[in-house]
Coordinates of C-alpha atoms and ligand atoms in Angstrom, one line a residue:
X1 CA 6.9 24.9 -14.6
X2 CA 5.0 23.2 -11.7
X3 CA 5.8 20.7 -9.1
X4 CA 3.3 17.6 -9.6
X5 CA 2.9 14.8 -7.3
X6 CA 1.2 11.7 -8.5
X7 CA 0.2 8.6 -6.7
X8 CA -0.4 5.6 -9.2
X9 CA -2.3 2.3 -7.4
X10 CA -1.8 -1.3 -7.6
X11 CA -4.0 -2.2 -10.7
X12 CA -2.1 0.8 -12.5
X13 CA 0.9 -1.5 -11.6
X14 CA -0.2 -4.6 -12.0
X15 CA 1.8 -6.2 -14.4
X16 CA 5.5 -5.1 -16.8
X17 CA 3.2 -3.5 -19.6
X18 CA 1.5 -1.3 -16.9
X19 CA 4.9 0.0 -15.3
X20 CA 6.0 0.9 -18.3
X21 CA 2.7 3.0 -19.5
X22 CA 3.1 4.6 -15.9
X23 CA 6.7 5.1 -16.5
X24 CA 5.5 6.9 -19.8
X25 CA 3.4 8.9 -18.2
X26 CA 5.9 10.2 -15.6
X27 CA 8.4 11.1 -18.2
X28 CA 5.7 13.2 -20.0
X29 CA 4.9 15.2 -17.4
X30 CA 8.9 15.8 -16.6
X31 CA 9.0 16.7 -20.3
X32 CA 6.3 19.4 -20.2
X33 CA 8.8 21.0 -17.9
X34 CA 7.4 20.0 -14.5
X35 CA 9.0 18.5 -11.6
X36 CA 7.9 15.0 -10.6
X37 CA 7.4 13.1 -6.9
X38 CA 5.4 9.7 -7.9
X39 CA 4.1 7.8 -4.9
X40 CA 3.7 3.9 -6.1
X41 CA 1.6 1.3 -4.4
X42 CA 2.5 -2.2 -4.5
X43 CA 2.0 -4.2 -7.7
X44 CA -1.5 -5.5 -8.2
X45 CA -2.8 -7.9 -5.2
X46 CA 0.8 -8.2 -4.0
X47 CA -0.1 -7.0 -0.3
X48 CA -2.9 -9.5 -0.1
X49 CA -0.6 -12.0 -1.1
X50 CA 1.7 -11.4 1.5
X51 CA -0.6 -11.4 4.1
X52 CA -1.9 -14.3 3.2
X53 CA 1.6 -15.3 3.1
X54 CA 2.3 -14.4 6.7
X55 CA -0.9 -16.3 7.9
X56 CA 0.8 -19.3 6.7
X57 CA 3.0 -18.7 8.6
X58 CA 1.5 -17.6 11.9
X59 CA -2.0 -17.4 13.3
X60 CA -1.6 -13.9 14.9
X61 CA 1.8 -12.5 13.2
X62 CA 3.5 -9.7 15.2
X63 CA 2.7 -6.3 14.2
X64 CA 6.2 -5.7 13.5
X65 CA 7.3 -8.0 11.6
X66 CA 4.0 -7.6 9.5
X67 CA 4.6 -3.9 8.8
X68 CA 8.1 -4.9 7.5
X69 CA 6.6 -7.1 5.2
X70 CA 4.2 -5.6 3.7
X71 CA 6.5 -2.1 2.9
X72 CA 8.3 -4.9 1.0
X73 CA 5.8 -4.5 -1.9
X74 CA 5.7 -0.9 -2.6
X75 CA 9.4 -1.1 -2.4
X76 CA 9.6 -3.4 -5.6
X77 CA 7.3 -1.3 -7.7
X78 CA 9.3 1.9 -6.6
X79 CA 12.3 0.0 -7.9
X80 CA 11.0 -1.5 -11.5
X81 CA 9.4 2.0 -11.7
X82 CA 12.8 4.0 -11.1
X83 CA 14.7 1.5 -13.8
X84 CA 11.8 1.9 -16.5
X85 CA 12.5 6.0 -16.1
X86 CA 16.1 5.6 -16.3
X87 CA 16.0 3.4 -19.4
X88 CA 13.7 6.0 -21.2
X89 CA 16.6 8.2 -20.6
X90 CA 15.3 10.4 -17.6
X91 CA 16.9 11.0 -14.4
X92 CA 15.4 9.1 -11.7
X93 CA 15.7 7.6 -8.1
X94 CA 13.2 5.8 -5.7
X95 CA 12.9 6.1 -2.2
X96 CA 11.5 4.0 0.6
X97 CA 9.0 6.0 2.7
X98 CA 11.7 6.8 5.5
X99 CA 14.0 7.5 3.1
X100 CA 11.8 10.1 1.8
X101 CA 11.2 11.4 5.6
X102 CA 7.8 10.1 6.4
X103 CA 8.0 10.1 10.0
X104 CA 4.7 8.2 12.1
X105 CA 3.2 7.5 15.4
X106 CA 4.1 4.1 16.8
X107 CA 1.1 2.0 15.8
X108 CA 2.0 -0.9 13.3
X109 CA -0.3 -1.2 10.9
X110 CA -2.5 1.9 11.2
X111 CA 0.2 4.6 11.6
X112 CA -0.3 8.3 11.3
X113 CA 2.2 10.6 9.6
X114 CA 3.2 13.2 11.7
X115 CA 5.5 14.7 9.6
X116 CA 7.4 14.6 6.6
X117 CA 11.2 15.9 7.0
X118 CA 11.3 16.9 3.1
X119 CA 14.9 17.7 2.9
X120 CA 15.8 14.9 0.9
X121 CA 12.8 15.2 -1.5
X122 CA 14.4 18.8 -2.1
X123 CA 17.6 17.8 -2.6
X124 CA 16.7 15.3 -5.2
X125 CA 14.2 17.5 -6.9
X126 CA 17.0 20.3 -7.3
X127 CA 19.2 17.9 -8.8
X128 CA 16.1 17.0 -11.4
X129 CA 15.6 13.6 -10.0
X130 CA 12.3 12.3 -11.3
X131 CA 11.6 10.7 -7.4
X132 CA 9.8 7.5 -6.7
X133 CA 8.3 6.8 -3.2
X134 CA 7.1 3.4 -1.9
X135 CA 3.6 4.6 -0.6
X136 CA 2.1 3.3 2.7
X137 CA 5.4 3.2 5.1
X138 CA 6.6 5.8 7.5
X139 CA 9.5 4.9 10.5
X140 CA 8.0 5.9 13.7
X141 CA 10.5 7.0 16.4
X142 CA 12.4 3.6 16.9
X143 CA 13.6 4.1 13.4
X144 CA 11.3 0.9 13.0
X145 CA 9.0 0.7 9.7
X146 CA 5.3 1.0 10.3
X147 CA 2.6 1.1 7.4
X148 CA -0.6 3.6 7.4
X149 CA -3.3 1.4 6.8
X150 CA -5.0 -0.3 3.3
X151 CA -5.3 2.1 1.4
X152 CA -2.2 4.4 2.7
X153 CA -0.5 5.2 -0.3
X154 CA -3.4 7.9 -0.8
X155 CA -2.3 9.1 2.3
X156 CA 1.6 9.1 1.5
X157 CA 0.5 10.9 -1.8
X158 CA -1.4 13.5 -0.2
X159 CA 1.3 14.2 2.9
X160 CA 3.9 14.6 0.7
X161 CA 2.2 17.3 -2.0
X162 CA 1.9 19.1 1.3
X163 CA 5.2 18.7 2.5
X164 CA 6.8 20.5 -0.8
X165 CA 3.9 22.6 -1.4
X166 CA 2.8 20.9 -4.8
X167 CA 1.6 22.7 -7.1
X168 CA -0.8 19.5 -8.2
X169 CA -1.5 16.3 -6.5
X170 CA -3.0 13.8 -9.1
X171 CA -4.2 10.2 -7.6
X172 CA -4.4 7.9 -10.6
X173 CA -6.2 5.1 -10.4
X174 CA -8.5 2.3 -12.1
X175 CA -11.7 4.0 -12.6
X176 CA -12.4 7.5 -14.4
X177 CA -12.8 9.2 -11.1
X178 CA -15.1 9.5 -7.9
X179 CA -18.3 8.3 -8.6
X180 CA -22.0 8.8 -7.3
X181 CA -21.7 5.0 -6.2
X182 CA -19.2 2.5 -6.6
X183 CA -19.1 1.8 -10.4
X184 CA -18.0 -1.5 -10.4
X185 CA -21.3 -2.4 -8.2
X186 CA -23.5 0.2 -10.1
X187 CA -22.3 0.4 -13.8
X188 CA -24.4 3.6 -14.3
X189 CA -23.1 5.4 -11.6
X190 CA -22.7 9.3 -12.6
X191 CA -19.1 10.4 -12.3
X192 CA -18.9 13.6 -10.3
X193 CA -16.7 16.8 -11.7
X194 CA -15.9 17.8 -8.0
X195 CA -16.6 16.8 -4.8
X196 CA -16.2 18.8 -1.3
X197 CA -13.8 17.9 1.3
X198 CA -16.5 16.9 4.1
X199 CA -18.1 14.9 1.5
X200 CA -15.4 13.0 -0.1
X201 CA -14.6 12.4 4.0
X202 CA -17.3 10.6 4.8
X203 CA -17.9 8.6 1.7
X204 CA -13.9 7.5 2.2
X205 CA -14.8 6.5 5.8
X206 CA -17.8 4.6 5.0
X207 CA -16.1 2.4 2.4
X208 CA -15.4 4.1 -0.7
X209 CA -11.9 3.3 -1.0
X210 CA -11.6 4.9 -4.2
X211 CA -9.0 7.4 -1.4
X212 CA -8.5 6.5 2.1
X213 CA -9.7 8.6 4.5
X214 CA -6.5 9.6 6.1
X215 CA -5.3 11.6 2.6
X216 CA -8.9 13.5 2.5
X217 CA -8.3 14.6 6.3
X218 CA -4.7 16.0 5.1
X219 CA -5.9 17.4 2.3
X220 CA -8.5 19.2 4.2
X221 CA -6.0 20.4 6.3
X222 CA -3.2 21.6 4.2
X223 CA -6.0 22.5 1.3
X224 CA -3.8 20.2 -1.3
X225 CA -6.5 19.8 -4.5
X226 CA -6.5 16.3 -5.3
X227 CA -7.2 15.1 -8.7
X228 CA -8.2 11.4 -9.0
X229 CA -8.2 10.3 -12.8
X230 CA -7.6 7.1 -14.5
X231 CA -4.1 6.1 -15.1
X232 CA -5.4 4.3 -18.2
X233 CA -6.8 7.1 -20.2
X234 CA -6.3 10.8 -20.4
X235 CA -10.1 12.1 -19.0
X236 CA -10.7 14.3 -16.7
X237 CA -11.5 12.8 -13.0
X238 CA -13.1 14.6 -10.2
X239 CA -11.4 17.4 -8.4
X240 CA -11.9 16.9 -4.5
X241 CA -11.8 20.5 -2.9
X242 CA -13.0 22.5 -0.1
X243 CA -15.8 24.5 -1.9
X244 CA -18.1 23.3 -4.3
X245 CA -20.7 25.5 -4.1
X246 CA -20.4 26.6 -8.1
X247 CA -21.0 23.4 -9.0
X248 CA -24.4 21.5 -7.8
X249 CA -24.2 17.3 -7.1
X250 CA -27.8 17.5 -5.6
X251 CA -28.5 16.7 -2.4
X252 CA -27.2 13.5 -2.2
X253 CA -23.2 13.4 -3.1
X254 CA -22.7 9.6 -3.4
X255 CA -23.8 6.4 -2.0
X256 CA -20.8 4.3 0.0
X257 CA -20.9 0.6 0.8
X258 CA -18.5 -1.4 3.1
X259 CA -18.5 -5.1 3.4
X260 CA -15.7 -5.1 5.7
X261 CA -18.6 -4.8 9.2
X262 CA -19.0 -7.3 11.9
X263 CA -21.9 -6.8 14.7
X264 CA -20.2 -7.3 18.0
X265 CA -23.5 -7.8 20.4
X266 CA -22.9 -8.1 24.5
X267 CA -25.8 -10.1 25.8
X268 CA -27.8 -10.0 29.2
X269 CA -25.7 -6.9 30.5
X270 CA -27.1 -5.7 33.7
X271 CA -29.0 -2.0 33.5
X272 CA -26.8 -0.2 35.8
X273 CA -24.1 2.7 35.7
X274 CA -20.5 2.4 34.5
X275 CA -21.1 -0.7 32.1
X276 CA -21.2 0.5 29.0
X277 CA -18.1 2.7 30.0
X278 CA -16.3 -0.8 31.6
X279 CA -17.3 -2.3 27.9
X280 CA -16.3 0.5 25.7
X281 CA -12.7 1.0 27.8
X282 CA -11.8 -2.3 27.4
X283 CA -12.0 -1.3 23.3
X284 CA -10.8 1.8 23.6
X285 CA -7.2 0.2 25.1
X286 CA -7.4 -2.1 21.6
X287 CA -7.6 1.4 19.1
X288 CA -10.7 -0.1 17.7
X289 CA -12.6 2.0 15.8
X290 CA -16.1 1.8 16.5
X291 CA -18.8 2.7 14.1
X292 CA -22.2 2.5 15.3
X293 CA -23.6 1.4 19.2
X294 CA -27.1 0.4 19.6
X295 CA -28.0 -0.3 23.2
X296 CA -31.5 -2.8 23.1
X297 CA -34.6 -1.5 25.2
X298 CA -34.4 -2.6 29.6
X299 CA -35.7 -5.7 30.1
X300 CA -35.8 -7.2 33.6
X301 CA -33.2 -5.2 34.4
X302 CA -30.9 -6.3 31.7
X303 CA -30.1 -5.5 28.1
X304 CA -27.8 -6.2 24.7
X305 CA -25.4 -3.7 23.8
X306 CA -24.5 -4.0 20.2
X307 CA -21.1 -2.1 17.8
X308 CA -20.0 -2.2 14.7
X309 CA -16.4 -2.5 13.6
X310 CA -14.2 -4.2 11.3
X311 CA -13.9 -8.0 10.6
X312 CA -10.3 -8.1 12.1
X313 CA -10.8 -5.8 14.9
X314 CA -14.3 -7.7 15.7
X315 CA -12.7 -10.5 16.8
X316 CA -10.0 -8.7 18.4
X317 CA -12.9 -7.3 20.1
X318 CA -14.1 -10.4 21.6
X319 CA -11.4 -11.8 22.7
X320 CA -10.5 -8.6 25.0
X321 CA -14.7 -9.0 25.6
X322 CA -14.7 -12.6 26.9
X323 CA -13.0 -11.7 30.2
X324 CA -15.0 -8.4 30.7
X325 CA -18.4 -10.3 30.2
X326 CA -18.2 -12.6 33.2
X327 CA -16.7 -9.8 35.0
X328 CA -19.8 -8.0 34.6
X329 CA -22.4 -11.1 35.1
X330 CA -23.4 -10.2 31.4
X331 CA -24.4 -13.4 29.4
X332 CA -22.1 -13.8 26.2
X333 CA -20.3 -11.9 23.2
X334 CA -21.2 -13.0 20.1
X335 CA -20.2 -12.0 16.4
X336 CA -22.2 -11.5 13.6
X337 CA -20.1 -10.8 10.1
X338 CA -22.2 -11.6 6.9
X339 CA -23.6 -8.2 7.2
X340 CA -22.9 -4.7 4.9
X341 CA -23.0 -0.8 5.8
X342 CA -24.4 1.4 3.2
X343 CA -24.2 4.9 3.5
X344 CA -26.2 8.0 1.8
X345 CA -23.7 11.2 1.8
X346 CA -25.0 14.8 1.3
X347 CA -24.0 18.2 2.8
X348 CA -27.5 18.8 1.3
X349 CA -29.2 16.5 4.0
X350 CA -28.9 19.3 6.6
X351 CA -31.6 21.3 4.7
X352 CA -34.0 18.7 3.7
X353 CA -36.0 17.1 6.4
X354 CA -37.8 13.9 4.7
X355 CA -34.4 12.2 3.4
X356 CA -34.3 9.5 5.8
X357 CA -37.9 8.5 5.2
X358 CA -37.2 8.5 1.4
X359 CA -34.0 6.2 2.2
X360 CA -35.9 3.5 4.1
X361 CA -39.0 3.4 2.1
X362 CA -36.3 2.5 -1.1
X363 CA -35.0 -0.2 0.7
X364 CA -38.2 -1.6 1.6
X365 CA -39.3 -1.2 -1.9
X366 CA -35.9 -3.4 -3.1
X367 CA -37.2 -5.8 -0.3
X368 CA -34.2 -5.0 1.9
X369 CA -34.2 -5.2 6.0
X370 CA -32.7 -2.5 8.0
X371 CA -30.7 -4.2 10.9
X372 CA -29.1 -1.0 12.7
X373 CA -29.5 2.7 11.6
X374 CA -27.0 6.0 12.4
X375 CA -27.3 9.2 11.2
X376 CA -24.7 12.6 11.6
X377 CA -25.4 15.9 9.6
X378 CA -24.6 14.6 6.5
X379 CA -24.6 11.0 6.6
X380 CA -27.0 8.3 6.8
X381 CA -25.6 4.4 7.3
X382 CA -27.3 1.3 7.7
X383 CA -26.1 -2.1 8.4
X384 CA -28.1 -5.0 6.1
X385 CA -27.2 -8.6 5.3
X386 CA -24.3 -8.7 2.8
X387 CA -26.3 -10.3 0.1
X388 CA -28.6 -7.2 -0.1
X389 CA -25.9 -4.9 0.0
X390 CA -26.0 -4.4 -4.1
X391 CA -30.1 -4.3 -4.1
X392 CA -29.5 -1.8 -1.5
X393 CA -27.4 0.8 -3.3
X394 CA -29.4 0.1 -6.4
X395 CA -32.1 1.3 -5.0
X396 CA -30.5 4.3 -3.4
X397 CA -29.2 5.0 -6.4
X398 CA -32.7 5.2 -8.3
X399 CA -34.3 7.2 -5.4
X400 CA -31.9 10.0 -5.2
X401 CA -31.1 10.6 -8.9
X402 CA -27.4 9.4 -8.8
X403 CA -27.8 7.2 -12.2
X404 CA -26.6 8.5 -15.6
X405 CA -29.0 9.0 -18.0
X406 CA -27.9 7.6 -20.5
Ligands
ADP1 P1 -5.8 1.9 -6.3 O1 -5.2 0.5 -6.4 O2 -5.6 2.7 -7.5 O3 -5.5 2.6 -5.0 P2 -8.4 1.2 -5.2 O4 -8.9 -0.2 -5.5 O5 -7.9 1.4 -3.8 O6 -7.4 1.6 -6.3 O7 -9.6 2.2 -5.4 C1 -10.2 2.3 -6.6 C2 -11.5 1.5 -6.5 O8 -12.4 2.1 -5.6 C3 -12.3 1.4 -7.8 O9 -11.9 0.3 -8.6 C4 -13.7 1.2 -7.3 O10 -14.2 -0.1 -7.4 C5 -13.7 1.6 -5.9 N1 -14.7 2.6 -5.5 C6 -15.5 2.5 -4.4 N2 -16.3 3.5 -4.4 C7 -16.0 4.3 -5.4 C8 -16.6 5.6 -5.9 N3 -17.6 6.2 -5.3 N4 -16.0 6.1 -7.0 C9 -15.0 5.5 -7.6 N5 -14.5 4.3 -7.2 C10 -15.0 3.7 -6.1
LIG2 N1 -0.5 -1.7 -1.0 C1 -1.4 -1.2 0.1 C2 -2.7 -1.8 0.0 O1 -3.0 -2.7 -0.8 C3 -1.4 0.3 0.1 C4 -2.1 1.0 -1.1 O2 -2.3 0.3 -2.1 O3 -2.4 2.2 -1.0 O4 -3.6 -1.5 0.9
MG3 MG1 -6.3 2.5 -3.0

């Protein structure tokens, strides 16, 4: 007898039929004679819907009330899901994510668990609850309800298989696993029996969002194995673990692409100390996370600096910029977002030395221009015009033997 979380996503909610093949699923596992903690996402595109909603609404909605909106969704699957159990004659109760002790920093929106108080999730389990919890909501310290980010129920999943010491933690999504490259924008992309912490890491936080980031950074931490499989069949998925070193991906893991990147550029800023740090502080107060800085060659004493970030914290980013620019005598802050990042990820890239020059030579071959390059041990990224962005992984793809054969 084992203690199994599972995470199931939106499209494994989407609709009544799909609640109640997840609801079947949960009751099978009870039934093999294992304890149950499912973590539920909102139904299918419910929490775009409600953003969308709440920019009806208002331009700029507050944090706050945005956070309580969106926990609205995974509360409603939590709730359908708990009834379908209890009317296939199981025991069964859903929680919200405070109810289930998910406790996180203060930022809406992009919240941290920093702990999870599990009592009640023991109680209920020793009273042989199945337990449902809405995924991607905590309560940060004003007992107010935040929400950890697209993506979080991952995160919620992963927290709480630590929290009880699970004895499994399956993520069950809409493809068969975690890919070599995003299937649904490379049909032939090789699924991958296992894949290593560091790697899953970075493809998560260059824009595979098969898992968010923030549940592959617990998991590293509490070691929790994580499973992601298909909710709609019974295949194996790929195991993400610390060591994979049994079991050979090649030297390049996967290929991640992320169209959600705006280019930030700061024109005309004068050559001397303290600006980029006047620049990059003015950011920094915003939490923006920034992903690659180019500064252009001096010219006449002046020069561009240039970030990536998101689309929503791009403009964020200008609008704090506006004010620092004339403060500096620099010229203007403008945005550019029709643009992609692909990423080659391979723990194998620290022992071979030509893999960058492979990587640009394929996407001059595919006829694809490289607009701004970063590298870290394992990672290559580059930012391209989002029209190439398919052409690009293609190609990667080809290069670095990540295609099924078949
Ligand atoms: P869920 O609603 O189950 O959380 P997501 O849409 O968040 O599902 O994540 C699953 C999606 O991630 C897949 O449908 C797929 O398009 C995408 N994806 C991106 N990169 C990969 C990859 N390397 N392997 C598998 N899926 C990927
Ligand atoms: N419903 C949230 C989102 O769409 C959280 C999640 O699905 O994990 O991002
Ligand atoms: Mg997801």
């Amino acid at each position: 007898m084992g203690l199994i979380v599972q995470k199931y996503g939106g499209s494994s909610l989407a609709d009544k039929e799909r609640i109640l093949n997840v609801a079947r699923r949960i009751v099978e596992t009870k039934r093999d004679g294992n304890k149950v903690i499912a973590i539920v996402s909102a139904m299918g595109k419910t929490t775009d819907k409600l953003i969308q909603m709440a920019r009806e609404i208002s331009e700029v909605p507050p944090k706050r009330e945005m956070d309580r909106l969106l926990s609205t969704g995974e509360q409603i699957s939590m709730s359908l899901l708990a009834m379908a159990i209890q009317a296939m004659g199981e025991k069964a109760i859903s929680l919200s994510g405070p109810q289930a002790g998910i406790m996180t920093d203060a930022y809406h929106s992009k919240a941290r668990i920093k702990n999870v108080a599990a009592d009640r999730l023991k109680k209920e389990l020793e009273e042989d609850n199945i337990i449902i919890v809405a995924g991607f909501q905590g309560e940060n310290a004003d007992y107010d309800i935040t929400t950890l980010g697209r993506g979080g129920s991952d995160t919620s999943a992963v927290a709480i298989a630590a929290a009880v010491d699970a004895d499994l933690c399956e993520i069950f999504t809409d493809v068969d696993g975690v890919y070599s490259c995003d299937p649904r924008i490379v049909p032939k992309a090789k699924k991958l029996k296992v894949v290593s912490y560091d790697e899953m890491l970075e493809l998560a936080i260059l824009g595979a969002k098969v898992l968010q980031h923030r549940s592959v950074e617990l998991a590293k931490t509490h070691k929790v194995a994580v499973h992601v499989r298909s909710s709609f069949n019974h295949n194996l998925g790929t195991v993400v673990k610390e060591d994979t070193s049994m079991e050979h991906n090649g030297i390049i893991t996967g290929i991640a692409h992320d169209f959600n990147v705006a280019k930030v550029v700061v024109f005309g800023v004068p050559d001397k100390p303290g600006i980029a740090a006047r620049i990059f502080g003015e950011i920094s107060k915003l939490d923006i996370n920034i992903q690659m800085i180019v500064q252009s060659a001096q010219t006449e004493n002046m020069n561009d600096i240039a970030f990536t970030c998101s689309i929503e914290e791009a403009k964020e980013a200008q609008d704090a910029l506006e004010k620092v620019v004339k403060e500096i005598g620099a010229r203007s802050v403008v945005i550019t977002d029709n643009l992609a990042k692909v990423s080659i990820v391979g723990a194998g890239m620290m022992t071979h030395t030509n893999i960058a020059s492979r990587m640009f030579s394929a996407l001059a071959g595919a006829g694809v221009n490289i607009d701004m390059i970063s590298t870290s041990e394992i990672t290559i990224s580059v930012i391209v015009e989002s029209d190439k962005c398919q052409d690009a992984v293609q190609a990667l793809a080809k290069e670095f033997d990540l295609l099924e054969n078949k």
